[in-house]
Amino acid sequence: MSDNKDGEEVSRPWQSYHTVFTNAKAGMDGVDKEKVQKIVYEMSKGSKYFENEERKEAFIKQKIENMRAQCAKLTVMDIAHYQTVADKKIAELEVTRDLSKTWLHVDMDAFYAAVETKENPSLMGKPMAVGGMSMISTANYEARKFGVRAAMPGFIARKLCPELIFVPVDFKKYTHYSELTRKVFHKYDPNFIASSLDEAYLDITEVCKARGISSEEIAGELRAGVFEETGLTCSAGVAPNRMIAKVCSDINKPNGHFVLPNNRIAVMTFISSLPIRKIGGIGKVTEHILKDVLGISTCEDILHKSAYLCALFSHSSIDFFLSVGLGLGRTDTPQVRSRKSISSERTFSATEDEASLYNKIADIAESLSSDMQKEDLRGRTLTLKLKTASFEVRTRAVSLQKYIFSSEDIMHHGSKLLKAELPVSLRLIGLRMSHFHEDKPSPDPLQRTLTKFLISGNASEHVTHDRNSMGSESSSTFDVSDREKGLHGDAYRTCLFDADDEYDYGDRLNPQQSSYFEHNSESSYINAGEIEKPYLRCQTKVNNPERTGHGSPSKEVGDLKRVDMESSSVSGQSEATYVQRFESGANILHMKATLPANEKGQSLWVDDYKCSLCGAELPPSFVEERQEHSDYHFAEMLQKEESPENCRVSIQRSSQKVQITKKNGQKKQKTSLKDSKHIPIDLFFVKSNQNF
DNA sequence: GGGCATTTTGGAA
DNA sequence: TTCCATTCCAAAATGCCC
Ligand SMILES: Cc1cn([C@H]2C[C@H](O)[C@@H](COP(=O)(O)OP(=O)(O)OP(=O)(O)O)O2)c(=O)[nH]c1=O
Ligand SMILES: [Mg+2]
């Protein structure tokens, strides 16, 4: 297979250039995929962006090779062992199957584009995209016939379709229409989960029973209701759990619905031939890895390769994959979660002019501060995000003792972080605040703690009465991390098991969250957890519409005020903690590991391939990289011997980093990127894997 | 050994 | 001419400090 692939890469290179929009999507039926691929490739080839993608791709390929090697080493006995482990796990999961609920997933058709067309009917029937020349957020179905898709840069889309009309994004409009749709959703499930402006999950078990009608009828009625209310079409999917419902809503998109009966046979039949990429949580990289390492393409394949999966991946990943293979997904209604961060970033033409960079960051700080004030947020951690002219992304964070929100404070700390990176040529700067303080303004930390303590008692009561108690959202007043652990402490990994849940956080129509009634924009968080009539307490949060060119309006996340942990830690330093690292994008999947530790000494290349100190693999041809790698170990040793106290910052700032997986004692490592000036780089790997 | 802080990664709309 | 976004989440890994 790999030989074959390599061969194709040489003769038809565009076939191996995968993008987020390479993946099939509704409305792409009659499209000449080959032609589109070729144009996309031609337009991308040679660009800085492309080169960065190639670097990332090379990293993944290497990882795949390592995993394949590991598979090859498995003995018959190993495989038999893993098979029993897999079978046991499968049996355990099967027991949890719950076919008693009926979930419906609704997804608006070409949402932004549909809204724009509704407001400007002259666009009807013409290929149109929402966004600009650098990026489009979505395209209508006429444009999709040309291969134009969401997340595709505008200039490429125009190449695919010269007639394409570009309409700038206008979040205010989308938010408005979103509210209208939610009004309809609310009639069928007052606790519906809004996972984005245009999507929601409804537990229609009760409505069906109460009205004595089928889920099919509910789906039709709901879609008609949405159309009546908004003039926009949507698609729906009905299934016994959210994971499958989401897949189903895509089956008859646009303007249609698909109902999967609540019985095991139907689910298994449906899932078996389904490409794994259709499942939420499995994206480009995971698909690539499972395909190239184990030949897995469909959900059915997952069960056939269960032993290998157990041999290669971590527990949580195994649970997730096997659940997908079994067609199992969440059926409960999760706890409402509050926003955890807020950010603002902007792309501009690359520059290394410091004055101009400071101007940019000032604008961003201003914008972020303004957003924070709209939600009455104050945060303790500020993260600076940078994207260099070569598309390398870096982040740098500081945790402060004070909670801040003013543009002055943000700018002050943000520019300090930026200053440490100069000189550098950047194309993007972003600022993100997190570790929010949940109280109302009260600058004094001590006082806040007290206030919080008092409030937490009351707030807790409300919150805990929240619909279901799976979360310990407020159980532990002062320990955020404990609460979060509780939140994810379920049998499955939230993120992967049910990707839907990833989005539940935000748009779930929760009391204080976004929706269409403003009277509560001021609602105090003390009522945050109460949910009698959730939507009645929603506030309309328009996320700086039009500020950004495209993208999504920040997930109007509600701010379920949770009592945050107080300053307590702010580890030592009086000012703040500065730590940094860098790295170019590279993918990592988590796997099991198995590499022996090395001792310190000189850097030698074992088997002419592996570093004797850390096990990193670096082919002999990587002369410079090897030199650099050796230098790194050398510097590391010097540091250890000389200044133990500076170790942290120094090492982290060095151009390479070595990571040792504790659990497995295996190591993985990669060379990260450099620092502003040169560009070393590249990685190598690890023998084994990591955990998925 | 645990808790905290930082960074990276992959995913989704 | 233009030349690949923005917002947000969770997990995992790493290192420091107790
Ligand atoms: C996928 C994607 C969507 N969006 C926005 C624009 C979309 O209209 C909106 C909803 O996303 P989607 O539901 O993924 O797409 P869509 O509604 O435009 O089309 P479909 O008929 O296939 O459902 O989110 C982005 O801004 N960036 C993205 O990468
Ligand atoms: Mg949609």
XYZ file of N, CA and C in Angstrom, chain A residues 210-436:
681
model
N -45.448 11.745 24.548
C -46.558 12.607 24.946
C -47.581 12.816 23.838
N -47.084 13.018 22.635
C -48.019 13.280 21.539
C -48.405 12.021 20.770
N -47.803 10.947 21.135
C -48.124 9.691 20.472
C -47.837 9.666 18.982
N -46.794 10.360 18.582
C -46.451 10.333 17.160
C -45.005 9.875 16.988
N -44.682 9.515 15.785
C -43.357 8.966 15.519
C -42.277 10.035 15.440
N -41.068 9.597 15.571
C -39.954 10.538 15.503
C -39.858 11.104 14.087
N -40.294 10.326 13.155
C -40.285 10.754 11.764
C -41.224 11.948 11.590
N -42.364 11.843 12.239
C -43.318 12.955 12.153
C -42.777 14.182 12.865
N -42.119 13.938 13.968
C -41.547 15.066 14.711
C -40.501 15.764 13.842
N -39.677 14.975 13.207
C -38.629 15.556 12.368
C -39.226 16.426 11.270
N -40.261 15.900 10.623
C -40.879 16.658 9.542
C -41.517 17.937 10.070
N -42.201 17.806 11.167
C -42.899 18.954 11.745
C -41.891 20.016 12.202
N -40.840 19.560 12.826
C -39.836 20.494 13.316
C -39.169 21.243 12.151
N -38.859 20.530 11.120
C -38.223 21.205 9.976
C -39.164 22.190 9.328
N -40.434 21.815 9.274
C -41.418 22.732 8.701
C -41.524 23.963 9.602
N -41.468 23.705 10.891
C -41.560 24.808 11.842
C -40.394 25.764 11.709
N -39.237 25.222 11.513
C -38.045 26.057 11.362
C -38.168 26.888 10.083
N -38.666 26.260 9.061
C -38.798 26.982 7.790
C -39.818 28.111 7.932
N -40.870 27.801 8.621
C -41.913 28.811 8.786
C -41.381 29.996 9.593
N -40.639 29.678 10.602
C -40.108 30.723 11.472
C -38.990 31.539 10.843
N -38.174 30.891 10.053
C -36.984 31.562 9.511
C -36.914 31.688 8.001
N -37.654 30.847 7.306
C -37.562 30.880 5.854
C -36.315 30.144 5.383
N -35.701 29.423 6.291
C -34.486 28.687 5.946
C -34.735 27.188 6.088
N -34.022 26.424 5.290
C -34.193 24.977 5.384
C -33.122 24.379 6.286
N -33.458 23.222 6.798
C -32.491 22.526 7.634
C -32.647 21.031 7.406
N -31.744 20.281 7.965
C -31.806 18.834 7.825
C -31.761 18.234 9.214
N -32.305 17.035 9.339
C -32.328 16.408 10.656
C -32.005 14.928 10.578
N -31.552 14.432 11.691
C -31.223 13.011 11.777
C -31.752 12.502 13.101
N -32.358 11.337 13.081
C -32.893 10.770 14.314
C -32.246 9.413 14.563
N -31.825 9.195 15.786
C -31.155 7.941 16.140
C -31.190 7.775 17.651
N -30.827 6.603 18.127
C -30.858 6.363 19.565
C -29.784 7.080 20.377
N -28.789 7.652 19.735
C -27.807 8.416 20.505
C -27.308 9.581 19.665
N -26.648 10.495 20.314
C -26.234 11.715 19.614
C -25.176 11.497 18.548
N -24.279 10.596 18.810
C -23.227 10.377 17.815
C -23.832 9.960 16.479
N -24.762 9.011 16.546
C -25.363 8.529 15.316
C -26.329 9.560 14.730
N -27.030 10.262 15.601
C -27.990 11.253 15.115
C -27.283 12.302 14.261
N -26.099 12.642 14.703
C -25.340 13.657 13.969
C -24.992 13.153 12.563
N -24.620 11.914 12.493
C -24.297 11.343 11.185
C -25.556 11.305 10.321
N -26.656 10.938 10.933
C -27.919 10.831 10.206
C -28.408 12.153 9.615
N -28.123 13.237 10.302
C -28.614 14.519 9.787
C -27.932 14.884 8.473
N -26.864 14.224 8.182
C -26.125 14.530 6.959
C -26.592 13.667 5.785
N -27.284 12.588 6.111
C -27.710 11.647 5.076
C -28.582 12.283 4.004
N -29.604 12.976 4.420
C -30.492 13.582 3.426
C -30.390 15.100 3.363
N -29.265 15.597 3.706
C -28.986 17.027 3.601
C -28.765 17.342 2.140
N -29.221 18.463 1.613
C -29.968 19.499 2.338
C -31.475 19.250 2.325
N -32.123 19.959 3.228
C -33.573 19.954 3.306
C -34.203 18.565 3.356
N -33.708 17.729 4.229
C -34.294 16.399 4.355
C -33.976 15.834 5.720
N -34.500 14.681 6.003
C -34.148 14.060 7.272
C -34.066 12.554 7.117
N -33.467 11.936 8.060
C -33.266 10.490 8.020
C -33.476 9.951 9.425
N -34.271 8.891 9.498
C -34.572 8.306 10.807
C -34.022 6.883 10.900
N -33.264 6.673 11.910
C -32.715 5.329 12.136
C -33.501 4.740 13.316
N -34.113 3.590 13.100
C -34.917 2.960 14.144
C -34.097 2.625 15.391
N -34.770 2.604 16.515
C -34.095 2.274 17.764
C -33.929 0.767 17.970
N -33.199 0.149 17.113
C -32.922 -1.261 17.387
C -31.491 -1.557 16.965
N -30.908 -2.492 17.643
C -29.503 -2.776 17.480
C -29.110 -3.156 16.056
N -29.929 -3.958 15.440
C -29.619 -4.395 14.078
C -29.517 -3.195 13.144
N -30.472 -2.313 13.247
C -30.481 -1.148 12.368
C -29.210 -0.313 12.589
N -28.877 -0.126 13.844
C -27.688 0.666 14.156
C -26.422 0.008 13.612
N -26.288 -1.261 13.852
C -25.087 -1.954 13.396
C -24.982 -1.980 11.877
N -26.103 -2.153 11.242
C -26.095 -2.176 9.783
C -25.684 -0.807 9.241
N -26.245 0.199 9.878
C -25.967 1.566 9.449
C -24.493 1.914 9.656
N -24.008 1.576 10.796
C -22.646 1.946 11.153
C -21.574 1.182 10.378
N -21.847 -0.063 10.103
C -20.816 -0.912 9.521
C -20.120 -0.376 8.278
N -20.880 0.091 7.345
C -20.238 0.550 6.106
C -19.852 2.036 6.157
N -20.116 2.655 7.293
C -19.842 4.093 7.405
C -18.356 4.420 7.517
N -17.878 5.340 6.689
C -16.471 5.744 6.776
C -16.245 6.400 8.144
N -15.183 6.053 8.798
C -14.939 6.599 10.138
C -14.861 8.124 10.164
N -14.485 8.710 9.067
C -14.355 10.163 9.011
C -15.679 10.877 9.230
N -16.754 10.143 9.039
C -18.077 10.746 9.232
C -18.397 10.945 10.702
N -17.670 10.244 11.551
C -17.945 10.345 12.983
C -17.281 11.584 13.590
N -18.036 12.289 14.395
C -17.506 13.480 15.028
C -16.358 13.122 15.948
N -15.249 13.786 15.798
C -14.086 13.487 16.627
C -12.995 12.800 15.832
N -13.375 12.254 14.694
C -12.369 11.643 13.831
C -12.162 12.595 12.660
N -11.015 13.195 12.640
C -10.726 14.170 11.608
C -9.685 13.649 10.631
N -9.092 14.573 9.944
C -8.123 14.230 8.904
C -6.963 13.367 9.406
N -6.384 13.751 10.498
C -5.218 13.028 11.013
C -5.556 11.630 11.520
N -6.591 11.536 12.304
C -6.982 10.228 12.842
C -7.359 9.284 11.706
N -8.069 9.815 10.747
C -8.465 8.991 9.606
C -7.212 8.475 8.898
N -6.307 9.378 8.669
C -5.070 9.038 7.990
C -4.310 7.941 8.724
N -4.168 8.114 9.996
C -3.410 7.146 10.785
C -4.081 5.776 10.829
N -5.372 5.773 11.102
C -6.042 4.472 11.183
C -6.023 3.773 9.825
N -6.098 4.573 8.790
C -6.102 3.990 7.451
C -4.737 3.409 7.110
N -3.734 4.211 7.290
C -2.397 3.773 6.881
C -1.725 2.768 7.813
N -2.113 2.797 9.059
C -1.482 1.844 9.985
C -2.235 0.517 10.028
N -3.555 0.624 10.109
C -4.328 -0.607 10.253
C -5.292 -0.895 9.105
N -5.293 -0.039 8.147
C -6.193 -0.261 7.015
C -7.654 -0.060 7.367
N -7.894 0.708 8.394
C -9.275 0.946 8.814
C -9.895 2.113 8.042
N -11.020 1.852 7.410
C -11.721 2.916 6.693
C -13.142 3.071 7.205
N -13.739 1.972 7.547
C -15.129 2.029 8.000
C -15.225 1.645 9.472
N -16.371 1.950 10.021
C -16.578 1.654 11.437
C -16.480 0.151 11.684
N -16.895 -0.587 10.703
C -16.839 -2.033 10.824
C -15.386 -2.492 10.960
N -14.534 -1.889 10.209
C -13.107 -2.246 10.267
C -12.541 -2.106 11.675
N -13.110 -1.187 12.408
C -12.611 -0.968 13.768
C -12.737 -2.238 14.594
N -13.871 -2.892 14.479
C -14.073 -4.114 15.250
C -13.158 -5.232 14.762
N -12.926 -5.243 13.483
C -12.039 -6.278 12.938
C -10.600 -6.092 13.398
N -10.245 -4.863 13.671
C -8.863 -4.587 14.086
C -8.765 -4.283 15.575
N -9.757 -4.675 16.297
C -9.802 -4.318 17.714
C -8.554 -4.735 18.502
N -8.004 -5.877 18.170
C -6.815 -6.326 18.905
C -5.648 -5.360 18.675
N -5.474 -4.969 17.432
C -4.375 -4.046 17.125
C -4.604 -2.694 17.787
N -5.850 -2.280 17.806
C -6.134 -0.985 18.429
C -5.747 -1.029 19.903
N -6.050 -2.165 20.522
C -5.713 -2.303 21.941
C -4.205 -2.375 22.158
N -3.532 -2.828 21.152
C -2.075 -2.928 21.275
C -1.407 -1.576 21.072
N -2.049 -0.745 20.301
C -1.433 0.539 19.949
C -1.876 1.761 20.746
N -3.109 1.779 21.146
C -3.612 3.002 21.748
C -3.898 2.964 23.245
N -4.155 4.147 23.756
C -4.443 4.294 25.190
C -5.869 3.853 25.507
N -6.144 3.707 26.740
C -7.459 3.284 27.187
C -8.588 4.144 26.665
N -8.438 5.424 26.871
C -9.532 6.298 26.461
C -9.758 6.243 24.956
N -8.675 6.106 24.231
C -8.820 6.041 22.782
C -9.476 4.730 22.368
N -9.121 3.681 23.054
C -9.704 2.381 22.733
C -11.204 2.420 22.994
N -11.569 2.979 24.119
C -12.991 3.085 24.428
C -13.720 3.851 23.332
N -13.096 4.915 22.940
C -13.735 5.726 21.909
C -13.865 4.972 20.595
N -12.779 4.394 20.147
C -12.820 3.694 18.864
C -13.802 2.529 18.883
N -13.746 1.753 19.933
C -14.643 0.600 19.984
C -16.100 1.051 20.061
N -16.333 2.134 20.764
C -17.696 2.639 20.838
C -18.192 3.042 19.455
N -17.299 3.619 18.701
C -17.665 4.008 17.346
C -18.002 2.747 16.551
N -17.184 1.749 16.697
C -17.421 0.509 15.972
C -18.735 -0.153 16.351
N -19.155 0.081 17.574
C -20.393 -0.526 18.056
C -21.606 0.389 17.861
N -21.339 1.576 17.389
C -22.450 2.508 17.196
C -23.004 3.033 18.503
N -22.161 3.133 19.500
C -22.601 3.630 20.805
C -22.267 5.104 20.941
N -23.155 5.820 21.576
C -22.906 7.245 21.766
C -23.653 7.708 22.979
N -23.485 8.951 23.324
C -24.128 9.498 24.506
C -25.637 9.616 24.342
N -26.310 9.302 25.411
C -27.772 9.420 25.372
C -28.276 10.296 26.507
N -27.362 10.689 27.368
C -27.772 11.524 28.497
C -27.719 12.992 28.106
N -28.223 13.808 28.965
C -28.170 15.242 28.697
C -27.106 15.811 29.621
N -26.028 16.261 29.039
C -24.902 16.758 29.838
C -25.154 18.056 30.582
N -24.303 18.249 31.513
C -24.342 19.453 32.324
C -23.989 20.668 31.472
N -24.594 21.727 31.772
C -24.283 22.949 31.055
C -22.888 23.387 31.478
N -22.121 23.743 30.532
C -20.777 24.190 30.897
C -20.553 25.641 30.502
N -19.714 26.279 31.235
C -19.459 27.679 30.942
C -18.212 27.862 30.094
N -18.096 29.008 29.552
C -16.952 29.353 28.734
C -15.681 29.250 29.575
N -14.635 28.822 28.963
C -13.379 28.682 29.693
C -12.320 29.653 29.211
N -12.542 30.213 28.068
C -11.562 31.177 27.563
C -12.238 32.108 26.571
N -11.584 33.203 26.334
C -12.112 34.145 25.341
C -10.889 34.703 24.633
N -10.990 34.833 23.341
C -9.803 35.263 22.612
C -10.118 36.126 21.408
N -9.074 36.726 20.910
C -9.200 37.564 19.735
C -7.881 37.447 18.987
N -7.958 37.202 17.727
C -6.726 37.091 16.951
C -6.960 37.678 15.571
N -5.890 38.051 14.936
C -6.021 38.666 13.625
C -4.836 38.347 12.741
N -5.167 38.116 11.492
C -4.125 37.826 10.512
C -3.894 39.087 9.686
N -2.679 39.310 9.333
C -2.335 40.489 8.530
C -1.166 40.104 7.651
N -0.782 40.983 6.751
C 0.337 40.625 5.899
C 1.602 40.635 6.774
N 2.359 39.589 6.624
C 3.525 39.407 7.480
C 4.424 40.630 7.566
N 4.848 40.889 8.779
C 5.747 42.026 8.969
C 6.641 41.775 10.184
N 7.787 42.406 10.147
C 8.655 42.260 11.309
C 8.911 43.644 11.907
N 8.143 44.578 11.402
C 8.289 45.931 11.907
C 7.696 45.990 13.316
N 8.553 46.248 14.270
C 8.108 46.191 15.647
C 7.012 47.191 16.006
N 7.167 48.391 15.517
C 6.148 49.392 15.823
C 4.797 48.927 15.316
N 4.832 48.393 14.134
C 3.579 47.945 13.566
C 3.024 46.740 14.314
N 3.888 45.862 14.764
C 3.417 44.712 15.534
C 2.803 45.160 16.859
N 3.415 46.169 17.450
C 2.853 46.667 18.710
C 1.494 47.322 18.472
N 1.370 47.911 17.316
C 0.073 48.520 17.014
C -0.990 47.435 16.887
N -0.596 46.374 16.246
C -1.561 45.277 16.059
C -1.988 44.706 17.406
N -1.018 44.456 18.226
C -1.358 43.827 19.502
C -2.201 44.766 20.357
N -1.997 46.036 20.184
C -2.799 47.002 20.935
C -4.252 46.913 20.470
N -4.437 46.784 19.194
C -5.802 46.675 18.662
C -6.480 45.418 19.197
N -5.709 44.350 19.192
C -6.266 43.079 19.634
C -6.592 43.108 21.128
N -5.712 43.734 21.861
C -5.960 43.846 23.303
C -7.244 44.633 23.524
N -7.410 45.644 22.752
C -8.594 46.494 22.856
C -9.849 45.674 22.554
N -9.761 44.932 21.489
C -10.885 44.114 21.083
C -11.216 43.040 22.119
N -10.198 42.417 22.626
C -10.417 41.372 23.626
C -11.024 41.964 24.894
N -10.489 43.066 25.287
C -10.990 43.721 26.494
C -12.463 44.071 26.336
N -12.775 44.570 25.173
C -14.158 44.943 24.910
C -15.070 43.721 24.978
N -14.622 42.618 24.427
C -15.423 41.393 24.475
C -15.594 40.923 25.912
N -14.530 41.057 26.661
C -14.595 40.593 28.048
C -15.582 41.428 28.854
N -15.583 42.691 28.580
C -16.480 43.554 29.321
C -17.936 43.276 28.998
N -18.177 42.845 27.767
C -19.557 42.540 27.399
C -20.081 41.387 28.242
N -19.184 40.547 28.673
C -19.617 39.395 29.465
C -19.179 39.491 30.917
N -18.654 40.636 31.240
C -18.249 40.850 32.616
C -17.226 39.806 33.072
N -16.273 39.557 32.216
C -15.264 38.550 32.537
C -13.943 39.182 32.927
N -13.253 38.501 33.812
C -11.905 38.929 34.146
C -11.090 37.663 34.273
N -9.911 37.697 33.720
C -9.115 36.481 33.728
C -7.731 36.665 34.308
N -7.154 35.547 34.624
C -5.848 35.568 35.274
C -4.718 35.123 34.359
N -5.068 34.397 33.327
C -4.034 33.910 32.421
C -4.178 34.538 31.043
N -3.080 35.057 30.567
C -3.078 35.679 29.248
C -2.155 34.866 28.353
N -2.667 34.510 27.191
C -1.859 33.719 26.260
C -1.695 34.473 24.948
N -0.476 34.602 24.544
C -0.178 35.277 23.282
C 0.000 34.202 22.230
N -0.632 34.376 21.105
C -0.481 33.417 20.018
C 0.177 34.123 18.845
N 1.121 33.478 18.252
C 1.820 34.079 17.125
C 1.861 33.089 15.977
N 1.773 33.602 14.789
C 1.972 32.733 13.627
C 3.019 33.444 12.785
N 4.094 32.769 12.565
C 5.180 33.394 11.823
C 4.868 33.423 10.333
N 5.691 34.115 9.617
C 5.495 34.236 8.174
C 5.521 32.849 7.521
N 6.133 31.890 8.192
C 6.186 30.542 7.620
C 5.086 29.647 8.207
N 4.113 30.246 8.817
C 2.959 29.539 9.356
C 3.224 28.698 10.600
N 4.324 28.922 11.194
C 4.612 28.197 12.422
C 3.827 28.904 13.529
N 3.186 28.147 14.363
C 2.378 28.735 15.430
C 3.067 28.553 16.774
N 3.084 29.595 17.553
C 3.677 29.532 18.886
C 2.697 30.157 19.863
N 2.759 29.731 21.086
C 1.936 30.381 22.102
C 2.832 30.634 23.313
N 2.500 31.682 24.009
C 3.265 32.070 25.190
C 2.255 32.541 26.219
N 2.379 32.048 27.413
C 1.378 32.422 28.414
C 1.961 32.962 29.706
N 1.171 33.750 30.386
C 1.543 34.284 31.695
C 0.338 34.152 32.598
N 0.578 33.780 33.813
C -0.517 33.754 34.779
C -0.206 34.844 35.782
N -1.173 35.660 36.019
C -0.971 36.804 36.900
C -1.619 36.573 38.254
N -1.274 37.419 39.150
C -1.914 37.302 40.460
C -3.214 38.082 40.471
N -3.269 39.017 39.577
C -4.488 39.829 39.499
C -5.350 39.353 38.346
N -6.623 39.536 38.493
C -7.530 39.218 37.389
C -7.636 40.499 36.582
N -7.475 40.384 35.314
C -7.521 41.595 34.492
C -8.558 41.529 33.391
N -8.865 42.651 32.839
C -9.808 42.720 31.719
C -9.598 43.996 30.899
N -8.941 44.985 31.456
C -8.792 46.252 30.737
C -7.788 46.115 29.605
N -7.999 46.881 28.569
C -7.102 46.786 27.420
C -5.691 47.194 27.831
N -5.600 48.087 28.801
C -4.274 48.525 29.246
C -3.515 47.362 29.887
N -4.203 46.665 30.782
C -3.553 45.540 31.440
C -3.200 44.443 30.440
N -4.146 44.173 29.561
C -3.907 43.117 28.576
C -2.732 43.508 27.681
N -2.746 44.756 27.258
C -1.667 45.243 26.399
C -0.326 45.209 27.135
N -0.359 45.581 28.370
C 0.870 45.615 29.159
C 1.530 44.237 29.207
N 0.769 43.250 29.599
C 1.335 41.904 29.710
C 1.530 41.253 28.358
N 0.617 41.548 27.464
C 0.737 40.971 26.129
C 1.983 41.457 25.420
N 2.275 42.719 25.557
C 3.439 43.232 24.843
C 4.737 42.732 25.474
N 4.658 42.418 26.754
C 5.874 41.854 27.371
C 6.154 40.489 26.747
N 5.090 39.740 26.572
C 5.258 38.425 25.966
C 5.769 38.559 24.539
N 5.198 39.523 23.853
C 5.601 39.722 22.468
C 7.054 40.168 22.375
N 7.399 41.053 23.241
C 8.751 41.607 23.215
C 9.799 40.495 23.286
N 9.512 39.516 24.090
C 10.458 38.414 24.259
C 10.647 37.606 22.979
N 9.749 37.787 22.032
C 9.841 37.013 20.788
C 10.529 37.764 19.660
N 10.687 39.023 19.857
C 11.259 39.836 18.775
C 12.758 39.621 18.677
N 13.314 39.753 17.500
C 12.612 40.078 16.263
C 12.036 38.826 15.606
N 10.939 39.005 14.955
C 10.302 37.891 14.259
C 9.309 38.454 13.242
N 9.163 37.737 12.169
C 8.224 38.188 11.145
C 6.911 37.449 11.357
N 5.873 38.196 11.634
C 4.586 37.578 11.954
C 3.477 37.868 10.960
N 2.535 36.925 10.910
C 1.369 37.117 10.030
C 0.089 37.057 10.872
N 0.241 36.704 12.142
C -0.922 36.686 13.028
C -0.518 36.905 14.476
N -1.368 37.627 15.165
C -1.177 37.820 16.592
C -2.535 37.583 17.235
N -2.517 36.863 18.321
C -3.776 36.610 19.017
C -3.570 36.714 20.514
N -4.628 37.019 21.232
C -4.558 37.096 22.690
C -5.749 36.342 23.262
N -5.477 35.563 24.254
C -6.559 34.788 24.872
C -6.478 34.918 26.381
N -7.631 35.090 26.989
C -7.678 35.175 28.445
C -8.418 33.942 28.955
N -7.911 33.405 30.038
C -8.586 32.249 30.621
C -8.420 32.297 32.142
N -8.865 31.282 32.796
C -8.851 31.238 34.250
C -9.639 32.423 34.766
N -10.879 32.391 34.410
C -11.741 33.505 34.799
C -12.057 33.546 36.270
